[in-house]
Coordinates of C-alpha atoms in Angstrom, one line a residue:
Chain A
M1 CA 218.0 -15.8 119.4
F2 CA 219.8 -13.6 121.9
K3 CA 221.4 -11.3 119.4
E4 CA 218.0 -10.4 117.9
S5 CA 216.6 -9.6 121.4
V6 CA 216.3 -6.3 123.2
W7 CA 219.0 -7.4 125.6
Y8 CA 221.7 -7.2 122.9
P9 CA 222.6 -3.6 122.0
S10 CA 222.5 -4.0 118.3
S11 CA 220.5 -0.8 117.7
P12 CA 220.1 2.6 119.4
R13 CA 216.7 1.5 120.6
N14 CA 218.1 -1.6 122.3
A15 CA 221.0 0.3 123.8
A16 CA 218.6 2.9 125.1
V17 CA 216.5 0.2 126.9
L18 CA 219.7 -1.3 128.5
V19 CA 220.9 2.2 129.6
M20 CA 217.4 2.8 131.0
L21 CA 217.5 -0.4 133.0
V22 CA 221.0 0.3 134.4
G23 CA 219.9 3.9 135.3
M24 CA 216.8 2.7 137.1
V25 CA 218.8 0.2 139.1
L26 CA 221.1 3.0 140.2
L27 CA 218.3 5.4 140.9
H28 CA 216.7 2.7 143.1
H29 CA 219.7 2.8 145.4
T30 CA 218.8 6.0 147.2
S31 CA 221.8 5.5 149.6
L32 CA 224.0 6.4 146.6
F33 CA 222.6 10.0 146.8
G34 CA 222.8 10.1 150.6
L35 CA 219.0 9.9 151.0
M36 CA 219.2 8.0 154.3
D37 CA 217.7 10.4 156.8
A38 CA 215.5 12.4 154.5
G39 CA 212.9 14.0 156.7
L40 CA 209.3 14.8 155.8
L41 CA 207.5 16.4 153.0
F42 CA 204.4 18.5 153.8
G43 CA 205.1 17.7 157.4
W44 CA 203.8 14.1 157.2
L45 CA 205.0 12.3 154.1
P46 CA 208.4 10.7 154.5
I47 CA 210.7 11.9 151.7
Q48 CA 212.0 8.4 151.2
L49 CA 208.6 7.2 150.3
A50 CA 207.9 10.3 148.2
Y51 CA 211.1 9.5 146.2
D52 CA 209.9 5.9 145.7
L53 CA 206.5 7.1 144.5
A54 CA 208.1 9.6 142.1
Y55 CA 210.4 6.8 140.9
T56 CA 207.3 4.7 140.2
V57 CA 205.8 7.5 138.0
L58 CA 209.1 7.8 136.1
A59 CA 208.9 4.0 135.6
V60 CA 205.5 4.4 134.0
L61 CA 206.8 7.1 131.6
L62 CA 209.8 5.0 130.6
L63 CA 207.6 1.9 130.1
Y64 CA 205.3 3.9 127.9
W65 CA 208.2 4.9 125.7
V66 CA 209.3 1.2 125.6
Y67 CA 205.7 0.3 124.6
T68 CA 205.7 2.8 121.7
V69 CA 209.0 1.4 120.3
A70 CA 208.3 -2.3 121.0
P71 CA 207.8 -4.6 118.0
K72 CA 204.1 -4.8 117.3
G73 CA 204.0 -8.3 115.9
E74 CA 200.5 -7.8 114.6
E75 CA 200.6 -10.6 112.1
R76 CA 201.6 -13.1 114.6
D77 CA 199.1 -11.8 117.1
D78 CA 196.4 -12.6 114.7
V79 CA 197.1 -16.4 114.9
S80 CA 193.9 -17.6 116.4
T81 CA 194.6 -21.2 117.0
P82 CA 197.7 -23.1 118.1
N83 CA 199.7 -24.6 115.2
E84 CA 200.1 -27.9 117.0
P85 CA 198.6 -29.2 120.3
A86 CA 200.8 -29.1 123.3
S87 CA 202.0 -32.6 123.9
G88 CA 203.5 -31.8 127.3
S89 CA 206.4 -34.1 126.5
E90 CA 208.7 -35.1 123.7
R91 CA 210.2 -38.5 123.1
Chain B
M1 CA 183.9 -18.8 173.4
V2 CA 183.5 -15.2 172.4
A3 CA 179.9 -14.0 172.5
L4 CA 178.1 -13.0 169.3
T5 CA 177.5 -9.3 169.8
S6 CA 175.4 -7.1 167.5
D7 CA 178.6 -5.5 166.2
I8 CA 180.1 -8.9 165.2
T9 CA 176.8 -9.9 163.7
L10 CA 176.9 -6.7 161.5
I11 CA 180.5 -7.4 160.4
L12 CA 179.5 -11.0 159.5
V13 CA 176.5 -9.9 157.6
I14 CA 178.6 -7.5 155.5
V15 CA 181.3 -10.1 154.9
V16 CA 178.9 -12.9 154.0
S17 CA 177.2 -10.5 151.5
Y18 CA 180.5 -9.7 149.9
L19 CA 181.4 -13.3 149.6
A20 CA 178.0 -14.0 148.1
L21 CA 178.8 -11.3 145.5
V22 CA 182.1 -12.9 144.7
L23 CA 180.4 -16.2 144.2
G24 CA 177.9 -14.5 142.0
V25 CA 180.6 -13.1 139.7
G26 CA 182.3 -16.5 139.7
Q27 CA 179.0 -18.2 138.8
Y28 CA 178.3 -15.8 136.0
A29 CA 181.8 -16.4 134.6
S30 CA 181.1 -20.1 135.0
S31 CA 177.9 -19.8 132.9
R32 CA 180.0 -18.3 130.1
T33 CA 182.7 -21.0 130.3
G34 CA 182.6 -23.9 127.9
G35 CA 183.7 -27.4 128.8
S36 CA 186.8 -27.6 126.6
R37 CA 190.3 -27.8 128.0
E38 CA 191.4 -24.6 126.3
E39 CA 188.4 -22.7 127.5
Y40 CA 188.5 -23.9 131.1
L41 CA 192.2 -23.6 131.6
M42 CA 193.0 -20.6 129.4
A43 CA 189.7 -18.8 128.9
S44 CA 190.4 -19.4 125.2
R45 CA 193.3 -16.9 125.4
S46 CA 190.8 -14.1 125.1
F47 CA 191.6 -11.7 127.9
G48 CA 191.7 -8.0 127.0
T49 CA 193.8 -5.4 128.7
I50 CA 191.5 -4.8 131.7
V51 CA 190.9 -8.4 132.6
L52 CA 194.5 -9.3 131.9
L53 CA 195.7 -6.5 134.2
A54 CA 193.3 -7.7 136.9
A55 CA 194.3 -11.3 136.4
L56 CA 198.0 -10.4 136.7
F57 CA 197.8 -7.7 139.3
A58 CA 195.2 -9.2 141.6
T59 CA 196.8 -12.6 141.4
N60 CA 200.1 -11.1 142.3
M61 CA 198.9 -8.9 145.1
S62 CA 198.1 -11.1 148.0
A63 CA 198.3 -11.3 151.7
V64 CA 201.7 -9.8 151.2
V65 CA 200.2 -6.4 150.4
M66 CA 197.3 -6.5 152.8
I67 CA 199.0 -8.1 155.8
G68 CA 202.8 -8.4 155.0
A69 CA 203.4 -4.9 153.7
P70 CA 201.9 -3.1 156.7
G71 CA 203.7 -5.5 159.0
L72 CA 207.0 -4.8 157.2
A73 CA 206.5 -1.0 157.4
Y74 CA 205.7 -1.4 161.1
N75 CA 209.3 -2.8 161.4
I76 CA 211.3 -0.7 158.9
G77 CA 209.0 2.3 158.3
P78 CA 208.2 3.8 154.9
N79 CA 211.4 2.3 153.5
A80 CA 209.4 -0.8 153.1
Y81 CA 208.1 0.4 149.7
G82 CA 211.6 0.9 148.2
Y83 CA 213.0 -2.2 149.9
F84 CA 210.4 -4.6 148.7
I85 CA 208.9 -3.2 145.4
G86 CA 211.1 -0.2 144.6
L87 CA 212.9 -1.8 141.7
L88 CA 210.1 -4.2 140.8
V89 CA 207.9 -1.4 139.6
F90 CA 210.2 -1.0 136.6
T91 CA 211.8 -4.3 136.1
F92 CA 208.8 -6.6 136.3
P93 CA 206.8 -4.7 133.7
L94 CA 209.9 -4.5 131.5
L95 CA 210.3 -8.3 131.7
M96 CA 206.6 -8.7 131.0
M97 CA 206.9 -6.6 127.9
T98 CA 210.0 -8.3 126.6
I99 CA 210.3 -11.9 127.8
G100 CA 206.6 -12.1 128.4
H101 CA 206.1 -11.3 124.7
R102 CA 208.1 -14.4 123.8
V103 CA 206.1 -16.5 126.3
W104 CA 202.9 -15.2 124.7
L105 CA 204.2 -16.1 121.2
V106 CA 205.2 -19.7 122.1
G107 CA 201.8 -20.2 123.8
K108 CA 200.0 -19.0 120.8
Q109 CA 202.1 -20.7 118.2
F110 CA 202.6 -24.1 119.9
G111 CA 199.5 -24.3 122.1
H112 CA 201.5 -24.4 125.3
I113 CA 199.7 -23.8 128.6
T114 CA 202.3 -24.5 131.3
P115 CA 206.0 -23.6 131.7
A116 CA 206.7 -27.3 131.8
Q117 CA 205.3 -27.7 128.3
V118 CA 207.4 -24.9 127.0
L119 CA 210.5 -26.5 128.4
N120 CA 209.7 -30.0 127.2
H121 CA 208.9 -28.8 123.7
R122 CA 211.8 -26.4 123.3
F123 CA 214.3 -29.0 124.5
E124 CA 212.6 -32.1 123.0
S125 CA 212.5 -33.5 126.5
T126 CA 210.1 -35.8 128.4
Y127 CA 211.0 -35.3 132.0
L128 CA 212.6 -31.8 132.3
G129 CA 209.1 -30.2 132.4
L130 CA 208.0 -32.6 135.0
F131 CA 211.0 -31.7 137.1
A132 CA 210.2 -28.0 136.8
M133 CA 206.6 -28.6 137.5
L134 CA 207.5 -30.4 140.8
L135 CA 209.7 -27.5 141.8
F136 CA 207.0 -25.0 141.0
T137 CA 204.5 -27.0 143.1
F138 CA 207.0 -27.3 146.0
W139 CA 207.4 -23.5 146.1
T140 CA 203.8 -22.6 145.5
V141 CA 202.5 -24.6 148.4
P142 CA 204.0 -22.4 151.1
Y143 CA 203.0 -19.3 149.2
L144 CA 199.5 -20.7 149.0
L145 CA 199.4 -21.0 152.7
V146 CA 200.0 -17.3 153.1
G147 CA 196.5 -16.6 151.7
I148 CA 194.8 -19.0 154.0
Q149 CA 196.9 -17.7 157.0
G150 CA 196.0 -14.1 156.1
G151 CA 192.3 -15.0 156.0
G152 CA 192.5 -16.7 159.4
I153 CA 194.3 -13.7 160.9
A154 CA 191.9 -11.1 159.4
F155 CA 188.8 -13.0 160.5
E156 CA 190.1 -13.6 164.0
A157 CA 191.3 -10.1 164.6
L158 CA 188.3 -8.3 163.1
T159 CA 185.6 -10.4 164.8
E160 CA 187.5 -10.2 168.1
G161 CA 188.1 -13.9 168.1
F162 CA 184.4 -14.9 167.4
V163 CA 185.6 -16.4 164.1
P164 CA 188.8 -18.2 165.1
Y165 CA 191.8 -18.5 162.8
W166 CA 190.9 -22.0 161.7
A167 CA 187.3 -21.0 160.8
G168 CA 188.4 -17.9 158.9
G169 CA 190.9 -19.8 156.9
L170 CA 188.2 -22.5 156.1
I171 CA 185.7 -19.9 155.0
I172 CA 188.0 -18.4 152.3
T173 CA 189.2 -21.8 151.3
L174 CA 185.6 -22.9 150.6
V175 CA 184.6 -19.8 148.7
V176 CA 187.7 -20.0 146.5
L177 CA 187.0 -23.6 145.9
A178 CA 183.5 -22.8 144.7
Y179 CA 184.2 -20.2 142.1
V180 CA 187.5 -21.6 140.8
S181 CA 186.2 -25.1 140.3
A182 CA 183.1 -23.8 138.5
G183 CA 184.6 -21.0 136.3
G184 CA 188.3 -22.1 135.7
M185 CA 190.5 -19.3 134.2
R186 CA 187.6 -17.1 133.3
G187 CA 186.2 -17.4 136.8
T188 CA 189.5 -16.3 138.3
G189 CA 190.0 -13.5 135.7
W190 CA 186.5 -12.0 136.3
T191 CA 186.5 -12.3 140.0
N192 CA 190.1 -10.8 140.0
A193 CA 188.8 -7.8 138.2
F194 CA 186.0 -7.3 140.8
Q195 CA 188.2 -8.2 143.8
G196 CA 191.2 -6.1 142.5
A197 CA 189.0 -3.0 142.4
V198 CA 187.6 -3.8 145.9
F199 CA 191.0 -4.1 147.6
V200 CA 192.6 -1.1 145.8
I201 CA 189.6 1.1 146.9
A202 CA 189.7 -0.4 150.4
L203 CA 193.4 0.3 150.9
I204 CA 193.1 3.9 149.6
G205 CA 190.1 4.3 151.9
F206 CA 192.0 3.0 154.9
A207 CA 194.8 5.4 154.2
I208 CA 192.5 8.3 154.2
V209 CA 190.2 7.4 157.1
I210 CA 192.6 6.0 159.6
P211 CA 194.9 9.0 159.9
Q212 CA 191.9 11.3 160.3
Q213 CA 190.9 9.2 163.3
L214 CA 194.4 9.7 164.7
G215 CA 194.2 13.5 164.4
G216 CA 195.3 14.0 160.7
F217 CA 198.2 13.0 158.6
R218 CA 200.7 15.2 160.5
A219 CA 199.6 13.9 163.9
A220 CA 199.7 10.2 162.7
T221 CA 203.2 10.6 161.3
S222 CA 204.4 12.5 164.4
A223 CA 203.0 9.8 166.7
A224 CA 204.9 7.1 164.8
L225 CA 208.1 9.0 164.9
E226 CA 207.8 9.8 168.6
V227 CA 207.8 6.1 169.2
N228 CA 210.5 5.2 166.8
P229 CA 212.3 8.1 165.1
A230 CA 214.8 5.7 163.5
L231 CA 212.1 4.7 161.0
L232 CA 212.9 7.7 158.9
N233 CA 216.6 6.8 158.7
R234 CA 217.7 3.9 156.5
A235 CA 221.2 4.0 158.0
D236 CA 219.8 2.9 161.4
L237 CA 217.8 -0.1 160.1
P238 CA 219.8 -3.3 159.9
P239 CA 217.7 -4.9 157.1
L240 CA 218.4 -2.0 154.8
T241 CA 222.1 -2.4 154.1
W242 CA 222.8 -2.0 150.4
K243 CA 223.5 -5.7 150.0
S244 CA 220.1 -6.6 151.5
Y245 CA 218.4 -3.8 149.5
T246 CA 220.0 -5.2 146.3
S247 CA 219.2 -8.8 147.1
V248 CA 215.5 -8.2 147.7
A249 CA 215.3 -6.0 144.6
V250 CA 216.8 -8.6 142.3
L251 CA 214.9 -11.5 144.1
V252 CA 211.5 -9.9 143.8
S253 CA 212.0 -8.7 140.3
I254 CA 212.8 -12.0 138.7
E255 CA 210.7 -14.3 140.9
T256 CA 207.6 -12.3 140.2
F257 CA 208.1 -12.8 136.5
I258 CA 208.5 -16.5 136.8
L259 CA 205.6 -17.2 139.2
P260 CA 203.7 -20.0 137.5
H261 CA 200.3 -18.4 138.1
L262 CA 201.6 -15.3 136.2
F263 CA 203.5 -17.2 133.6
I264 CA 200.4 -19.0 132.5
R265 CA 198.4 -15.8 132.5
Y266 CA 200.9 -14.1 130.1
M267 CA 199.5 -16.6 127.5
T268 CA 195.9 -15.7 128.1
G269 CA 196.1 -12.3 126.5
R270 CA 194.2 -11.8 123.2
S271 CA 197.3 -10.3 121.7
S272 CA 200.8 -9.6 123.0
R273 CA 200.0 -5.8 122.7
K274 CA 197.4 -6.4 125.4
L275 CA 200.2 -7.8 127.6
Q276 CA 202.5 -4.8 126.8
R277 CA 199.7 -2.3 127.6
T278 CA 199.1 -4.1 130.8
A279 CA 202.8 -3.8 131.6
V280 CA 202.7 0.0 131.2
V281 CA 199.9 0.5 133.7
Y282 CA 201.1 -2.2 136.1
P283 CA 203.3 0.2 138.2
I284 CA 200.3 2.5 138.9
A285 CA 198.4 -0.4 140.4
L286 CA 201.4 -1.2 142.5
M287 CA 201.7 2.3 143.7
L288 CA 198.0 2.6 144.6
T289 CA 198.2 -0.5 146.8
W290 CA 201.7 -0.5 148.3
G291 CA 201.8 3.3 149.0
P292 CA 198.8 3.2 151.3
A293 CA 199.7 -0.2 152.8
V294 CA 203.2 1.0 153.8
M295 CA 201.9 4.3 155.3
L296 CA 199.3 2.4 157.3
G297 CA 201.9 0.1 158.8
F298 CA 204.1 3.1 159.6
W299 CA 201.2 5.0 161.3
G300 CA 200.4 1.9 163.2
V301 CA 203.6 2.3 165.2
G302 CA 202.2 5.4 166.8
Q303 CA 198.9 3.8 167.9
F304 CA 200.2 0.3 168.7
P305 CA 203.8 0.7 169.8
N306 CA 204.1 -2.8 171.2
I307 CA 202.1 -5.1 169.0
D308 CA 203.1 -8.8 169.4
N309 CA 202.9 -9.7 165.8
P310 CA 203.3 -6.9 163.2
D311 CA 201.2 -8.9 160.7
F312 CA 198.2 -7.9 162.8
I313 CA 198.8 -4.2 162.5
L314 CA 196.3 -3.4 159.8
P315 CA 193.4 -5.4 161.3
A316 CA 194.3 -3.7 164.7
L317 CA 194.1 -0.3 163.1
I318 CA 190.8 -1.0 161.5
Q319 CA 189.4 -2.5 164.6
A320 CA 190.4 0.5 166.7
N321 CA 189.5 3.3 164.3
F322 CA 186.5 2.2 162.2
P323 CA 182.8 2.0 163.1
T324 CA 181.4 -1.5 163.0
W325 CA 180.0 -1.4 159.5
L326 CA 183.3 -0.1 158.1
V327 CA 185.1 -3.0 159.8
G328 CA 182.9 -5.4 157.8
L329 CA 183.8 -3.6 154.6
A330 CA 187.4 -3.5 155.5
L331 CA 187.4 -7.3 156.2
A332 CA 185.8 -7.8 152.8
G333 CA 188.6 -5.7 151.2
I334 CA 191.3 -7.7 152.9
L335 CA 189.7 -11.0 151.9
A336 CA 189.5 -9.7 148.3
A337 CA 193.3 -9.4 148.1
L338 CA 193.8 -12.8 149.7
M339 CA 191.3 -14.8 147.6
S340 CA 192.3 -13.2 144.3
T341 CA 195.8 -14.7 144.7
L342 CA 194.7 -18.0 146.2
D343 CA 192.4 -18.6 143.3
G344 CA 195.1 -18.1 140.7
Q345 CA 197.6 -20.3 142.6
V346 CA 195.3 -23.2 143.1
L347 CA 194.0 -23.2 139.5
T348 CA 197.6 -23.0 138.3
L349 CA 198.7 -25.9 140.4
A350 CA 195.8 -28.0 139.3
T351 CA 196.5 -27.1 135.7
M352 CA 200.1 -28.2 136.0
L353 CA 199.1 -31.5 137.6
T354 CA 196.7 -32.3 134.8
E355 CA 198.8 -30.9 131.9
D356 CA 202.2 -32.0 133.0
I357 CA 201.6 -35.2 134.9
L358 CA 198.4 -36.7 133.5
R359 CA 198.2 -35.6 129.9
P360 CA 201.7 -36.6 128.8
F361 CA 201.5 -40.1 130.3
V362 CA 197.8 -41.0 130.3
D363 CA 195.4 -41.1 127.4
I364 CA 192.7 -38.6 128.6
T365 CA 189.9 -36.8 126.9
D366 CA 189.4 -33.0 127.2
R367 CA 186.3 -33.5 129.3
A368 CA 188.0 -35.9 131.7
E369 CA 190.9 -33.5 132.0
V370 CA 188.6 -30.7 133.1
L371 CA 187.1 -33.0 135.6
M372 CA 190.5 -34.1 136.9
T373 CA 191.6 -30.4 137.2
R374 CA 188.5 -29.8 139.4
L375 CA 189.4 -32.8 141.6
F376 CA 193.0 -31.5 142.0
I377 CA 191.6 -28.1 143.0
V378 CA 189.7 -29.7 145.9
A379 CA 192.8 -31.8 146.9
I380 CA 195.2 -28.9 146.8
L381 CA 193.0 -26.6 148.8
A382 CA 192.4 -29.3 151.4
V383 CA 196.2 -29.9 151.8
A384 CA 196.9 -26.2 152.0
Y385 CA 194.3 -25.6 154.6
V386 CA 195.6 -28.3 156.9
A387 CA 199.2 -27.0 156.4
A388 CA 198.0 -23.4 157.2
L389 CA 196.7 -24.7 160.5
L390 CA 200.1 -26.1 161.4
T391 CA 202.2 -23.1 160.7
R392 CA 202.1 -19.5 161.9
E393 CA 205.3 -18.1 160.4
S394 CA 205.5 -14.4 159.6
I395 CA 203.9 -13.8 156.2
I396 CA 206.9 -11.9 154.9
D397 CA 209.3 -14.6 156.1
T398 CA 207.3 -17.3 154.4
T399 CA 207.0 -15.3 151.3
I400 CA 210.7 -14.5 150.9
F401 CA 211.7 -18.1 151.3
A402 CA 209.2 -19.2 148.6
F403 CA 210.2 -16.3 146.4
S404 CA 213.9 -17.4 146.5
G405 CA 212.9 -20.8 145.3
Y406 CA 211.0 -19.2 142.3
A407 CA 213.9 -16.8 141.5
L408 CA 216.2 -19.7 141.1
M409 CA 214.0 -21.1 138.4
F410 CA 214.2 -17.9 136.3
F411 CA 217.4 -18.5 134.3
P412 CA 216.8 -22.3 133.6
I413 CA 213.5 -21.4 132.0
V414 CA 214.1 -18.0 130.4
T415 CA 217.3 -19.0 128.7
A416 CA 215.2 -21.5 126.7
L417 CA 213.7 -18.5 124.9
Y418 CA 217.0 -16.6 124.3
T419 CA 219.8 -18.9 123.5
R420 CA 220.3 -21.7 120.9
R421 CA 223.1 -23.3 122.9
V422 CA 221.3 -24.0 126.1
T423 CA 220.4 -27.7 126.6
K424 CA 218.0 -29.7 128.6
H425 CA 220.8 -30.9 130.8
A426 CA 222.0 -27.4 131.5
S427 CA 218.5 -26.3 132.4
A428 CA 218.0 -29.4 134.6
V429 CA 221.4 -28.7 136.4
G430 CA 220.4 -25.1 136.9
L431 CA 217.1 -26.1 138.5
A432 CA 218.6 -28.8 140.7
L433 CA 221.5 -26.6 141.8
G434 CA 219.2 -23.7 142.7
F435 CA 217.0 -25.9 144.8
A436 CA 219.7 -27.8 146.5
G437 CA 221.7 -24.6 147.2
L438 CA 218.8 -22.8 148.8
W439 CA 218.1 -25.7 151.1
G440 CA 221.8 -26.0 151.8
F441 CA 221.8 -22.5 153.2
Q442 CA 218.5 -23.0 154.9
L443 CA 219.6 -26.1 156.7
G444 CA 223.0 -24.7 157.6
I445 CA 224.8 -27.2 155.4
L446 CA 226.4 -24.3 153.5
P447 CA 227.9 -21.7 155.7
G448 CA 226.2 -18.3 155.8
S449 CA 229.6 -16.6 155.1
L450 CA 229.3 -17.9 151.5
T451 CA 226.4 -15.4 150.9
F452 CA 228.9 -12.5 151.5
G453 CA 226.2 -10.5 153.2
F454 CA 223.6 -10.9 150.4
L455 CA 220.6 -13.1 150.5
P456 CA 221.5 -16.7 149.6
V457 CA 219.7 -16.3 146.3
I458 CA 222.3 -13.9 144.9
P459 CA 225.4 -16.1 145.1
L460 CA 223.3 -19.0 144.0
L461 CA 222.2 -17.2 140.9
V462 CA 225.8 -16.6 139.9
V463 CA 226.9 -20.2 140.6
Q464 CA 223.8 -21.5 138.8
L465 CA 224.6 -19.5 135.6
A466 CA 228.2 -20.6 135.6
A467 CA 227.1 -24.2 136.0
M468 CA 224.6 -23.9 133.2
L469 CA 227.2 -22.5 130.9
V470 CA 229.6 -25.3 131.5
V471 CA 227.0 -28.0 131.1
A472 CA 225.5 -26.4 128.0
L473 CA 229.0 -26.4 126.4
A474 CA 229.5 -30.1 127.3
T475 CA 226.1 -31.5 126.2
S476 CA 224.2 -31.6 122.9
P477 CA 221.4 -29.1 122.1
P478 CA 218.1 -30.3 120.7
S479 CA 217.6 -30.7 116.9
D480 CA 218.3 -27.7 114.6
E481 CA 214.7 -28.1 113.4
R482 CA 213.3 -27.5 116.9
I483 CA 215.7 -24.6 117.6
D484 CA 214.9 -23.0 114.3
A485 CA 211.1 -23.2 115.0
Y486 CA 211.7 -21.0 118.0
A487 CA 214.3 -18.8 116.4
N488 CA 212.0 -18.1 113.5
L489 CA 209.2 -17.3 115.9
F490 CA 211.3 -14.8 117.7
E491 CA 212.4 -12.9 114.6
D492 CA 211.6 -9.2 115.1
S493 CA 210.5 -10.0 118.7
W494 CA 212.0 -8.9 122.0

C-alpha cells in the first residue's frame, strides 16, 4: 500500500511532490534566510507577514499543480452506495 | 447589574436577528433532511465543492481565529501567522488531497462514517475503534469549550457586561443545539456556508475599518511599534525559537488533518475530486481570515498597551472604534466563527457515541439511532456549557493542549491506510503511548528536559512511531483478505 502511494518516490511525479514538501518546510523557516528583523513594506505591513502571505499564494499554486496530476479515480468516485454496511466492529 | 442602554438594545437586536437568520438556514436544511441514518449523519455523502469547503473551513476556523489569533498576535506580533498556520497552509491541504482521498474511498466503499469504524474494519477489531473514539472524545471536549468560552467573552465584552459570560455562552449553546439537532450534517454544512461567509467578510471589514479609526494603516502600525518595537523581530520573542516554530508547525499540520469533525467530513464529498478541489482553495480561505486577524491583534497593541487578557483584544478594538450598529454586526461575525465550529464538533461527538458505542453493541434501528444522536447532542452541549463556566484558560493554551492530543492520534490511524504490516496492537500501543506520554509531561511525571526544547508532542511522535514499529513486527496483522480489500481499493490512489 505504501509503495503505491505518493509518499514513495517511485515516479518523477511522486518525487516532485516530496521535494515540494521538503522545500516548503524549509521555506517556512524564515530564520534560515535571516528574516528575523525584517521591517515594514509600504510603511505599515510587516515584511514577515508579507512573506507568509506570499508563501500562502505559492502554496495555492503548488497545490493546483498537485491537483492536476493527482489520480482522478473517476470510476470509483461513481460508486453511489456503500458495498457493505459499516458494522462498527469486527469479531 | 449593568443598565440596558439604547446602544446595548441596538446591539442585541442586531445579534438576535442574525441568530434568527442562522436558525432559519438550519431549519431550511432540516426540511430537506430525511430521517435515515446516512442522510442525517452524512447528508447522503452529497456535498459539492462549495459546501464541502464551507463545512471543512468554517468547522476548522473557530474561536481560535476570532479570539485566539488576535490574542496571539497581541503577544508575538505579525509573526503569529507564520508561527501558527505558516506551514499548515500547504501541508494540511496536501494531506487532504492525498490521505483524505483514501479516507474518502474507504467511506464510499465500505460505508464507514467514523474514524473508529475505519480502524475496526481495517484491523478486524472490536475494541480498537472504541478506544480511539474515547480518546477523540476526551480531546474534543476541551476544544468544544473554546467555542462556548469565546461566545461568553464576546457577548460580555461587546455588551459592556449587560450579557454576562454565562449568558453569552448559554445563548450560543442553545442556538447551536437547535439547528444541529434539527438538520444533522446538512444543517451544519449549510449553516457553515452562511456563517463562513459572514465571518470572512467580518474579519476583512474589521481590518479595513479599525485602522482607519486609528489614523490609517501607517499610524496604526507605528502606534503598535512605539509600544513594543520587538514585535517585528522574531529573534527577540521567546516563543519563536526554531524548535518552537517547528513544533507548532508539525503539531498544527497533522492534528488538523486528524480532527474527527474534519475526518468525518472528508467522507461527505460527492466525489474525491470535490475534496481535492476544496484542498486547492483552502489556503486562500485561511489567508483571508488569519491575515486580518493577526494584523488586528498587532494593531491592538497600540491602542490597548496594557490589556489584562489578550483574548479580549478584538472585542476591545471593536468596542472602541465602531459605531453601535457595527458593534452588533461585529458580534454576529464573531459568533458565526464560534458556532460553525461548535456545531461540527458536537454533531461529530454525538455521531461517534451512537455509531461507535451504541450501534456495534446494541440492536438499534436507523430511526432510533437518529433519535439517540439528537439526545447525545443535548447531553454533550449541556456538559460542555457547565465545563466552560468552570474554566477561563487562555484560548490558545487550551487549544494547543487539545491539539497535541489529536496529533498523537495521527500515525496510529493513518498508518492503517498505508501499510500492510501495521496491526491493531501496534495502533493501540501508539494511541495509548501518545496519550500517556502527553499527560506524563503535563503532570510533570516526565521531566521537561526530555522534550529537548521542542513541544512534548515532537519527541512523543518519534517514540510512538518506534514503539508501533516494534509491536507491529511482534504481532499478527489481520487476514490477507481484509488487507487485500484495502490494498485493491488504493491501487492508483494517493
